[in-house]
Amino acid sequence: IKEKFEQMKNLSEKFLEETGVSLIFDVEENKQEEGINLQKNKMEQNKALLLIDLYFENEKDRIYKKSIKEGGKYIELSFVTPFVGEKYKDKLVQLSEKTGWDIRVSQTINQVEMINILSEILSKYNIEIQKNPSIYPTTREVKIKLSEDVDENVLKRISEEFFERTGFYLKV
């Protein structure tokens, strides 16, 4: 029995070293099956959320909400739009590896914040719109009606900045 235990222990250590996955033998019921423990060692959730904050503290895009989903199965991060979150795919993979948590980007759009971003950009150029913008998530467009004519180059700069910050196209 001691010899079999040593064999299983050596095999389990070698398997862990080569794959990073623990190999567990079920010997209580005298079965010959092997089980694999795929559960990653998860960092405590508050520490994981703090690490996410630290990873994003110097980024120009902010995370609006961090949620633990499905009873602790994964962490969901909400950006102004999912398209903004996609820019940080590599960073999210690194965070997932460091924390042991599956980290996903929310697929919801924060329309209020999109309008705030648009207002901020327009105010830099002293441009006003006639009414609230119309947001079309399926085409990734925000349509606005300007109060007055605006130079094409200025409109282009506004559109580029809005796209960079939201992933949405601005249509006038």
JSON list of N, CA, C and O in Angstrom, two decimals, residues 48-99:
[
{"chain": "A", "resi": 48, "resn": "ALA", "atom": "N", "xyz": [-9.20, 40.74, -4.91]},
{"chain": "A", "resi": 48, "resn": "ALA", "atom": "CA", "xyz": [-9.24, 40.70, -6.37]},
{"chain": "A", "resi": 48, "resn": "ALA", "atom": "C", "xyz": [-9.80, 42.00, -6.93]},
{"chain": "A", "resi": 48, "resn": "ALA", "atom": "O", "xyz": [-9.27, 42.56, -7.90]},
{"chain": "A", "resi": 49, "resn": "LEU", "atom": "N", "xyz": [-10.88, 42.51, -6.32]},
{"chain": "A", "resi": 49, "resn": "LEU", "atom": "CA", "xyz": [-11.48, 43.76, -6.78]},
{"chain": "A", "resi": 49, "resn": "LEU", "atom": "C", "xyz": [-10.53, 44.94, -6.58]},
{"chain": "A", "resi": 49, "resn": "LEU", "atom": "O", "xyz": [-10.45, 45.83, -7.44]},
{"chain": "A", "resi": 50, "resn": "LEU", "atom": "N", "xyz": [-9.78, 44.93, -5.49]},
{"chain": "A", "resi": 50, "resn": "LEU", "atom": "CA", "xyz": [-8.79, 45.98, -5.24]},
{"chain": "A", "resi": 50, "resn": "LEU", "atom": "C", "xyz": [-7.67, 45.92, -6.28]},
{"chain": "A", "resi": 50, "resn": "LEU", "atom": "O", "xyz": [-7.23, 46.95, -6.80]},
{"chain": "A", "resi": 51, "resn": "LEU", "atom": "N", "xyz": [-7.22, 44.71, -6.61]},
{"chain": "A", "resi": 51, "resn": "LEU", "atom": "CA", "xyz": [-6.18, 44.55, -7.62]},
{"chain": "A", "resi": 51, "resn": "LEU", "atom": "C", "xyz": [-6.66, 45.06, -8.98]},
{"chain": "A", "resi": 51, "resn": "LEU", "atom": "O", "xyz": [-5.91, 45.70, -9.71]},
{"chain": "A", "resi": 52, "resn": "ILE", "atom": "N", "xyz": [-7.92, 44.81, -9.30]},
{"chain": "A", "resi": 52, "resn": "ILE", "atom": "CA", "xyz": [-8.50, 45.32, -10.55]},
{"chain": "A", "resi": 52, "resn": "ILE", "atom": "C", "xyz": [-8.43, 46.85, -10.54]},
{"chain": "A", "resi": 52, "resn": "ILE", "atom": "O", "xyz": [-8.03, 47.47, -11.53]},
{"chain": "A", "resi": 53, "resn": "ASP", "atom": "N", "xyz": [-8.82, 47.46, -9.42]},
{"chain": "A", "resi": 53, "resn": "ASP", "atom": "CA", "xyz": [-8.73, 48.93, -9.31]},
{"chain": "A", "resi": 53, "resn": "ASP", "atom": "C", "xyz": [-7.30, 49.41, -9.55]},
{"chain": "A", "resi": 53, "resn": "ASP", "atom": "O", "xyz": [-7.08, 50.39, -10.26]},
{"chain": "A", "resi": 54, "resn": "LEU", "atom": "N", "xyz": [-6.33, 48.73, -8.95]},
{"chain": "A", "resi": 54, "resn": "LEU", "atom": "CA", "xyz": [-4.93, 49.13, -9.10]},
{"chain": "A", "resi": 54, "resn": "LEU", "atom": "C", "xyz": [-4.47, 48.99, -10.55]},
{"chain": "A", "resi": 54, "resn": "LEU", "atom": "O", "xyz": [-3.74, 49.83, -11.06]},
{"chain": "A", "resi": 55, "resn": "TYR", "atom": "N", "xyz": [-4.91, 47.92, -11.22]},
{"chain": "A", "resi": 55, "resn": "TYR", "atom": "CA", "xyz": [-4.53, 47.71, -12.61]},
{"chain": "A", "resi": 55, "resn": "TYR", "atom": "C", "xyz": [-5.08, 48.80, -13.53]},
{"chain": "A", "resi": 55, "resn": "TYR", "atom": "O", "xyz": [-4.51, 49.08, -14.57]},
{"chain": "A", "resi": 56, "resn": "PHE", "atom": "N", "xyz": [-6.21, 49.39, -13.15]},
{"chain": "A", "resi": 56, "resn": "PHE", "atom": "CA", "xyz": [-6.86, 50.35, -14.03]},
{"chain": "A", "resi": 56, "resn": "PHE", "atom": "C", "xyz": [-6.73, 51.80, -13.55]},
{"chain": "A", "resi": 56, "resn": "PHE", "atom": "O", "xyz": [-7.26, 52.70, -14.19]},
{"chain": "A", "resi": 57, "resn": "GLU", "atom": "N", "xyz": [-5.99, 52.05, -12.46]},
{"chain": "A", "resi": 57, "resn": "GLU", "atom": "CA", "xyz": [-5.95, 53.41, -11.93]},
{"chain": "A", "resi": 57, "resn": "GLU", "atom": "C", "xyz": [-5.32, 54.42, -12.88]},
{"chain": "A", "resi": 57, "resn": "GLU", "atom": "O", "xyz": [-5.65, 55.60, -12.83]},
{"chain": "A", "resi": 58, "resn": "ASN", "atom": "N", "xyz": [-4.44, 54.00, -13.77]},
{"chain": "A", "resi": 58, "resn": "ASN", "atom": "CA", "xyz": [-3.79, 54.94, -14.69]},
{"chain": "A", "resi": 58, "resn": "ASN", "atom": "C", "xyz": [-4.32, 54.86, -16.12]},
{"chain": "A", "resi": 58, "resn": "ASN", "atom": "O", "xyz": [-3.73, 55.43, -17.03]},
{"chain": "A", "resi": 59, "resn": "GLU", "atom": "N", "xyz": [-5.42, 54.15, -16.31]},
{"chain": "A", "resi": 59, "resn": "GLU", "atom": "CA", "xyz": [-6.01, 54.05, -17.65]},
{"chain": "A", "resi": 59, "resn": "GLU", "atom": "C", "xyz": [-6.97, 55.22, -17.87]},
{"chain": "A", "resi": 59, "resn": "GLU", "atom": "O", "xyz": [-7.57, 55.73, -16.94]},
{"chain": "A", "resi": 60, "resn": "LYS", "atom": "N", "xyz": [-7.11, 55.62, -19.13]},
{"chain": "A", "resi": 60, "resn": "LYS", "atom": "CA", "xyz": [-8.01, 56.75, -19.41]},
{"chain": "A", "resi": 60, "resn": "LYS", "atom": "C", "xyz": [-9.49, 56.33, -19.36]},
{"chain": "A", "resi": 60, "resn": "LYS", "atom": "O", "xyz": [-10.36, 57.15, -19.13]},
{"chain": "A", "resi": 61, "resn": "ASP", "atom": "N", "xyz": [-9.76, 55.04, -19.57]},
{"chain": "A", "resi": 61, "resn": "ASP", "atom": "CA", "xyz": [-11.13, 54.54, -19.47]},
{"chain": "A", "resi": 61, "resn": "ASP", "atom": "C", "xyz": [-11.34, 54.00, -18.06]},
{"chain": "A", "resi": 61, "resn": "ASP", "atom": "O", "xyz": [-10.45, 53.36, -17.50]},
{"chain": "A", "resi": 62, "resn": "ARG", "atom": "N", "xyz": [-12.53, 54.25, -17.53]},
{"chain": "A", "resi": 62, "resn": "ARG", "atom": "CA", "xyz": [-12.75, 53.78, -16.17]},
{"chain": "A", "resi": 62, "resn": "ARG", "atom": "C", "xyz": [-13.75, 52.63, -16.13]},
{"chain": "A", "resi": 62, "resn": "ARG", "atom": "O", "xyz": [-14.57, 52.48, -17.04]},
{"chain": "A", "resi": 63, "resn": "ILE", "atom": "N", "xyz": [-13.64, 51.86, -15.07]},
{"chain": "A", "resi": 63, "resn": "ILE", "atom": "CA", "xyz": [-14.61, 50.79, -14.83]},
{"chain": "A", "resi": 63, "resn": "ILE", "atom": "C", "xyz": [-15.72, 51.42, -13.98]},
{"chain": "A", "resi": 63, "resn": "ILE", "atom": "O", "xyz": [-15.45, 52.00, -12.93]},
{"chain": "A", "resi": 64, "resn": "TYR", "atom": "N", "xyz": [-16.95, 51.29, -14.45]},
{"chain": "A", "resi": 64, "resn": "TYR", "atom": "CA", "xyz": [-18.07, 51.91, -13.73]},
{"chain": "A", "resi": 64, "resn": "TYR", "atom": "C", "xyz": [-18.64, 50.99, -12.67]},
{"chain": "A", "resi": 64, "resn": "TYR", "atom": "O", "xyz": [-19.24, 51.46, -11.71]},
{"chain": "A", "resi": 65, "resn": "LYS", "atom": "N", "xyz": [-18.46, 49.69, -12.84]},
{"chain": "A", "resi": 65, "resn": "LYS", "atom": "CA", "xyz": [-19.03, 48.75, -11.88]},
{"chain": "A", "resi": 65, "resn": "LYS", "atom": "C", "xyz": [-18.25, 47.44, -11.93]},
{"chain": "A", "resi": 65, "resn": "LYS", "atom": "O", "xyz": [-17.87, 46.98, -13.01]},
{"chain": "A", "resi": 66, "resn": "LYS", "atom": "N", "xyz": [-18.02, 46.86, -10.75]},
{"chain": "A", "resi": 66, "resn": "LYS", "atom": "CA", "xyz": [-17.40, 45.54, -10.64]},
{"chain": "A", "resi": 66, "resn": "LYS", "atom": "C", "xyz": [-18.38, 44.67, -9.87]},
{"chain": "A", "resi": 66, "resn": "LYS", "atom": "O", "xyz": [-18.84, 45.06, -8.80]},
{"chain": "A", "resi": 67, "resn": "SER", "atom": "N", "xyz": [-18.72, 43.50, -10.42]},
{"chain": "A", "resi": 67, "resn": "SER", "atom": "CA", "xyz": [-19.71, 42.64, -9.78]},
{"chain": "A", "resi": 67, "resn": "SER", "atom": "C", "xyz": [-19.21, 41.21, -9.71]},
{"chain": "A", "resi": 67, "resn": "SER", "atom": "O", "xyz": [-18.56, 40.72, -10.63]},
{"chain": "A", "resi": 68, "resn": "ILE", "atom": "N", "xyz": [-19.55, 40.55, -8.60]},
{"chain": "A", "resi": 68, "resn": "ILE", "atom": "CA", "xyz": [-19.32, 39.11, -8.48]},
{"chain": "A", "resi": 68, "resn": "ILE", "atom": "C", "xyz": [-20.60, 38.47, -8.98]},
{"chain": "A", "resi": 68, "resn": "ILE", "atom": "O", "xyz": [-21.69, 38.73, -8.45]},
{"chain": "A", "resi": 69, "resn": "LYS", "atom": "N", "xyz": [-20.50, 37.62, -10.01]},
{"chain": "A", "resi": 69, "resn": "LYS", "atom": "CA", "xyz": [-21.70, 37.07, -10.65]},
{"chain": "A", "resi": 69, "resn": "LYS", "atom": "C", "xyz": [-21.87, 35.58, -10.37]},
{"chain": "A", "resi": 69, "resn": "LYS", "atom": "O", "xyz": [-20.90, 34.86, -10.12]},
{"chain": "A", "resi": 70, "resn": "GLU", "atom": "N", "xyz": [-23.12, 35.15, -10.47]},
{"chain": "A", "resi": 70, "resn": "GLU", "atom": "CA", "xyz": [-23.52, 33.76, -10.30]},
{"chain": "A", "resi": 70, "resn": "GLU", "atom": "C", "xyz": [-22.94, 33.12, -9.05]},
{"chain": "A", "resi": 70, "resn": "GLU", "atom": "O", "xyz": [-22.32, 32.05, -9.10]},
{"chain": "A", "resi": 71, "resn": "GLY", "atom": "N", "xyz": [-23.14, 33.81, -7.94]},
{"chain": "A", "resi": 71, "resn": "GLY", "atom": "CA", "xyz": [-22.72, 33.25, -6.66]},
{"chain": "A", "resi": 71, "resn": "GLY", "atom": "C", "xyz": [-21.22, 33.05, -6.53]},
{"chain": "A", "resi": 71, "resn": "GLY", "atom": "O", "xyz": [-20.78, 32.13, -5.85]},
{"chain": "A", "resi": 72, "resn": "GLY", "atom": "N", "xyz": [-20.44, 33.90, -7.19]},
{"chain": "A", "resi": 72, "resn": "GLY", "atom": "CA", "xyz": [-18.99, 33.81, -7.05]},
{"chain": "A", "resi": 72, "resn": "GLY", "atom": "C", "xyz": [-18.30, 33.05, -8.16]},
{"chain": "A", "resi": 72, "resn": "GLY", "atom": "O", "xyz": [-17.14, 32.68, -8.04]},
{"chain": "A", "resi": 73, "resn": "LYS", "atom": "N", "xyz": [-19.00, 32.81, -9.28]},
{"chain": "A", "resi": 73, "resn": "LYS", "atom": "CA", "xyz": [-18.36, 32.09, -10.38]},
{"chain": "A", "resi": 73, "resn": "LYS", "atom": "C", "xyz": [-17.38, 32.96, -11.17]},
{"chain": "A", "resi": 73, "resn": "LYS", "atom": "O", "xyz": [-16.37, 32.48, -11.64]},
{"chain": "A", "resi": 74, "resn": "TYR", "atom": "N", "xyz": [-17.71, 34.26, -11.33]},
{"chain": "A", "resi": 74, "resn": "TYR", "atom": "CA", "xyz": [-16.82, 35.14, -12.08]},
{"chain": "A", "resi": 74, "resn": "TYR", "atom": "C", "xyz": [-17.03, 36.59, -11.67]},
{"chain": "A", "resi": 74, "resn": "TYR", "atom": "O", "xyz": [-18.00, 36.93, -11.01]},
{"chain": "A", "resi": 75, "resn": "ILE", "atom": "N", "xyz": [-16.08, 37.43, -12.10]},
{"chain": "A", "resi": 75, "resn": "ILE", "atom": "CA", "xyz": [-16.18, 38.88, -11.88]},
{"chain": "A", "resi": 75, "resn": "ILE", "atom": "C", "xyz": [-16.54, 39.53, -13.21]},
{"chain": "A", "resi": 75, "resn": "ILE", "atom": "O", "xyz": [-15.94, 39.23, -14.24]},
{"chain": "A", "resi": 76, "resn": "GLU", "atom": "N", "xyz": [-17.52, 40.42, -13.14]},
{"chain": "A", "resi": 76, "resn": "GLU", "atom": "CA", "xyz": [-17.93, 41.15, -14.35]},
{"chain": "A", "resi": 76, "resn": "GLU", "atom": "C", "xyz": [-17.57, 42.62, -14.18]},
{"chain": "A", "resi": 76, "resn": "GLU", "atom": "O", "xyz": [-17.86, 43.22, -13.15]},
{"chain": "A", "resi": 77, "resn": "LEU", "atom": "N", "xyz": [-16.93, 43.17, -15.20]},
{"chain": "A", "resi": 77, "resn": "LEU", "atom": "CA", "xyz": [-16.54, 44.58, -15.19]},
{"chain": "A", "resi": 77, "resn": "LEU", "atom": "C", "xyz": [-17.38, 45.34, -16.20]},
{"chain": "A", "resi": 77, "resn": "LEU", "atom": "O", "xyz": [-17.53, 44.91, -17.35]},
{"chain": "A", "resi": 78, "resn": "SER", "atom": "N", "xyz": [-17.94, 46.47, -15.77]},
{"chain": "A", "resi": 78, "resn": "SER", "atom": "CA", "xyz": [-18.76, 47.30, -16.66]},
{"chain": "A", "resi": 78, "resn": "SER", "atom": "C", "xyz": [-18.00, 48.56, -17.03]},
{"chain": "A", "resi": 78, "resn": "SER", "atom": "O", "xyz": [-17.62, 49.34, -16.16]},
{"chain": "A", "resi": 79, "resn": "PHE", "atom": "N", "xyz": [-17.80, 48.72, -18.32]},
{"chain": "A", "resi": 79, "resn": "PHE", "atom": "CA", "xyz": [-17.22, 49.94, -18.89]},
{"chain": "A", "resi": 79, "resn": "PHE", "atom": "C", "xyz": [-18.37, 50.73, -19.49]},
{"chain": "A", "resi": 79, "resn": "PHE", "atom": "O", "xyz": [-19.51, 50.26, -19.48]},
{"chain": "A", "resi": 80, "resn": "VAL", "atom": "N", "xyz": [-18.10, 51.89, -20.08]},
{"chain": "A", "resi": 80, "resn": "VAL", "atom": "CA", "xyz": [-19.17, 52.67, -20.68]},
{"chain": "A", "resi": 80, "resn": "VAL", "atom": "C", "xyz": [-19.86, 51.83, -21.77]},
{"chain": "A", "resi": 80, "resn": "VAL", "atom": "O", "xyz": [-21.09, 51.89, -21.91]},
{"chain": "A", "resi": 81, "resn": "THR", "atom": "N", "xyz": [-19.10, 51.05, -22.52]},
{"chain": "A", "resi": 81, "resn": "THR", "atom": "CA", "xyz": [-19.65, 50.10, -23.48]},
{"chain": "A", "resi": 81, "resn": "THR", "atom": "C", "xyz": [-18.75, 48.86, -23.49]},
{"chain": "A", "resi": 81, "resn": "THR", "atom": "O", "xyz": [-17.59, 48.94, -23.09]},
{"chain": "A", "resi": 82, "resn": "PRO", "atom": "N", "xyz": [-19.27, 47.73, -23.96]},
{"chain": "A", "resi": 82, "resn": "PRO", "atom": "CA", "xyz": [-18.41, 46.54, -24.05]},
{"chain": "A", "resi": 82, "resn": "PRO", "atom": "C", "xyz": [-17.22, 46.74, -24.99]},
{"chain": "A", "resi": 82, "resn": "PRO", "atom": "O", "xyz": [-16.17, 46.11, -24.81]},
{"chain": "A", "resi": 83, "resn": "PHE", "atom": "N", "xyz": [-17.36, 47.63, -25.96]},
{"chain": "A", "resi": 83, "resn": "PHE", "atom": "CA", "xyz": [-16.28, 47.87, -26.93]},
{"chain": "A", "resi": 83, "resn": "PHE", "atom": "C", "xyz": [-15.07, 48.50, -26.26]},
{"chain": "A", "resi": 83, "resn": "PHE", "atom": "O", "xyz": [-13.93, 48.24, -26.63]},
{"chain": "A", "resi": 84, "resn": "VAL", "atom": "N", "xyz": [-15.32, 49.33, -25.26]},
{"chain": "A", "resi": 84, "resn": "VAL", "atom": "CA", "xyz": [-14.23, 49.93, -24.49]},
{"chain": "A", "resi": 84, "resn": "VAL", "atom": "C", "xyz": [-13.54, 48.83, -23.69]},
{"chain": "A", "resi": 84, "resn": "VAL", "atom": "O", "xyz": [-12.31, 48.76, -23.63]},
{"chain": "A", "resi": 85, "resn": "GLY", "atom": "N", "xyz": [-14.30, 47.96, -23.08]},
{"chain": "A", "resi": 85, "resn": "GLY", "atom": "CA", "xyz": [-13.74, 46.85, -22.30]},
{"chain": "A", "resi": 85, "resn": "GLY", "atom": "C", "xyz": [-12.87, 45.93, -23.13]},
{"chain": "A", "resi": 85, "resn": "GLY", "atom": "O", "xyz": [-11.86, 45.41, -22.65]},
{"chain": "A", "resi": 86, "resn": "GLU", "atom": "N", "xyz": [-13.23, 45.74, -24.40]},
{"chain": "A", "resi": 86, "resn": "GLU", "atom": "CA", "xyz": [-12.46, 44.86, -25.28]},
{"chain": "A", "resi": 86, "resn": "GLU", "atom": "C", "xyz": [-11.03, 45.37, -25.50]},
{"chain": "A", "resi": 86, "resn": "GLU", "atom": "O", "xyz": [-10.13, 44.60, -25.78]},
{"chain": "A", "resi": 87, "resn": "LYS", "atom": "N", "xyz": [-10.83, 46.67, -25.37]},
{"chain": "A", "resi": 87, "resn": "LYS", "atom": "CA", "xyz": [-9.48, 47.23, -25.54]},
{"chain": "A", "resi": 87, "resn": "LYS", "atom": "C", "xyz": [-8.52, 46.69, -24.48]},
{"chain": "A", "resi": 87, "resn": "LYS", "atom": "O", "xyz": [-7.31, 46.73, -24.66]},
{"chain": "A", "resi": 88, "resn": "TYR", "atom": "N", "xyz": [-9.07, 46.20, -23.37]},
{"chain": "A", "resi": 88, "resn": "TYR", "atom": "CA", "xyz": [-8.25, 45.76, -22.24]},
{"chain": "A", "resi": 88, "resn": "TYR", "atom": "C", "xyz": [-8.21, 44.23, -22.11]},
{"chain": "A", "resi": 88, "resn": "TYR", "atom": "O", "xyz": [-7.93, 43.71, -21.04]},
{"chain": "A", "resi": 89, "resn": "LYS", "atom": "N", "xyz": [-8.46, 43.56, -23.20]},
{"chain": "A", "resi": 89, "resn": "LYS", "atom": "CA", "xyz": [-8.52, 42.09, -23.20]},
{"chain": "A", "resi": 89, "resn": "LYS", "atom": "C", "xyz": [-7.25, 41.47, -22.60]},
{"chain": "A", "resi": 89, "resn": "LYS", "atom": "O", "xyz": [-7.34, 40.60, -21.74]},
{"chain": "A", "resi": 90, "resn": "ASP", "atom": "N", "xyz": [-6.08, 41.92, -23.04]},
{"chain": "A", "resi": 90, "resn": "ASP", "atom": "CA", "xyz": [-4.82, 41.35, -22.54]},
{"chain": "A", "resi": 90, "resn": "ASP", "atom": "C", "xyz": [-4.65, 41.61, -21.05]},
{"chain": "A", "resi": 90, "resn": "ASP", "atom": "O", "xyz": [-4.22, 40.74, -20.30]},
{"chain": "A", "resi": 91, "resn": "LYS", "atom": "N", "xyz": [-5.00, 42.81, -20.63]},
{"chain": "A", "resi": 91, "resn": "LYS", "atom": "CA", "xyz": [-4.89, 43.16, -19.21]},
{"chain": "A", "resi": 91, "resn": "LYS", "atom": "C", "xyz": [-5.84, 42.29, -18.37]},
{"chain": "A", "resi": 91, "resn": "LYS", "atom": "O", "xyz": [-5.50, 41.87, -17.27]},
{"chain": "A", "resi": 92, "resn": "LEU", "atom": "N", "xyz": [-7.02, 42.00, -18.91]},
{"chain": "A", "resi": 92, "resn": "LEU", "atom": "CA", "xyz": [-7.99, 41.18, -18.19]},
{"chain": "A", "resi": 92, "resn": "LEU", "atom": "C", "xyz": [-7.52, 39.73, -18.09]},
{"chain": "A", "resi": 92, "resn": "LEU", "atom": "O", "xyz": [-7.75, 39.06, -17.08]},
{"chain": "A", "resi": 93, "resn": "VAL", "atom": "N", "xyz": [-6.83, 39.25, -19.12]},
{"chain": "A", "resi": 93, "resn": "VAL", "atom": "CA", "xyz": [-6.27, 37.89, -19.06]},
{"chain": "A", "resi": 93, "resn": "VAL", "atom": "C", "xyz": [-5.20, 37.84, -17.96]},
{"chain": "A", "resi": 93, "resn": "VAL", "atom": "O", "xyz": [-5.16, 36.90, -17.16]},
{"chain": "A", "resi": 94, "resn": "GLN", "atom": "N", "xyz": [-4.35, 38.85, -17.89]},
{"chain": "A", "resi": 94, "resn": "GLN", "atom": "CA", "xyz": [-3.33, 38.91, -16.83]},
{"chain": "A", "resi": 94, "resn": "GLN", "atom": "C", "xyz": [-3.98, 38.93, -15.45]},
{"chain": "A", "resi": 94, "resn": "GLN", "atom": "O", "xyz": [-3.55, 38.21, -14.54]},
{"chain": "A", "resi": 95, "resn": "LEU", "atom": "N", "xyz": [-5.00, 39.75, -15.30]},
{"chain": "A", "resi": 95, "resn": "LEU", "atom": "CA", "xyz": [-5.70, 39.84, -14.02]},
{"chain": "A", "resi": 95, "resn": "LEU", "atom": "C", "xyz": [-6.34, 38.50, -13.64]},
{"chain": "A", "resi": 95, "resn": "LEU", "atom": "O", "xyz": [-6.30, 38.09, -12.48]},
{"chain": "A", "resi": 96, "resn": "SER", "atom": "N", "xyz": [-6.90, 37.84, -14.61]},
{"chain": "A", "resi": 96, "resn": "SER", "atom": "CA", "xyz": [-7.53, 36.54, -14.37]},
{"chain": "A", "resi": 96, "resn": "SER", "atom": "C", "xyz": [-6.50, 35.53, -13.88]},
{"chain": "A", "resi": 96, "resn": "SER", "atom": "O", "xyz": [-6.75, 34.78, -12.94]},
{"chain": "A", "resi": 97, "resn": "GLU", "atom": "N", "xyz": [-5.33, 35.55, -14.50]},
{"chain": "A", "resi": 97, "resn": "GLU", "atom": "CA", "xyz": [-4.27, 34.63, -14.09]},
{"chain": "A", "resi": 97, "resn": "GLU", "atom": "C", "xyz": [-3.78, 34.96, -12.68]},
{"chain": "A", "resi": 97, "resn": "GLU", "atom": "O", "xyz": [-3.55, 34.07, -11.87]},
{"chain": "A", "resi": 98, "resn": "LYS", "atom": "N", "xyz": [-3.64, 36.24, -12.37]},
{"chain": "A", "resi": 98, "resn": "LYS", "atom": "CA", "xyz": [-3.14, 36.65, -11.05]},
{"chain": "A", "resi": 98, "resn": "LYS", "atom": "C", "xyz": [-4.15, 36.37, -9.93]},
{"chain": "A", "resi": 98, "resn": "LYS", "atom": "O", "xyz": [-3.77, 36.00, -8.83]},
{"chain": "A", "resi": 99, "resn": "THR", "atom": "N", "xyz": [-5.44, 36.59, -10.23]},
{"chain": "A", "resi": 99, "resn": "THR", "atom": "CA", "xyz": [-6.46, 36.47, -9.18]},
{"chain": "A", "resi": 99, "resn": "THR", "atom": "C", "xyz": [-7.08, 35.08, -9.09]},
{"chain": "A", "resi": 99, "resn": "THR", "atom": "O", "xyz": [-7.65, 34.74, -8.06]}
]
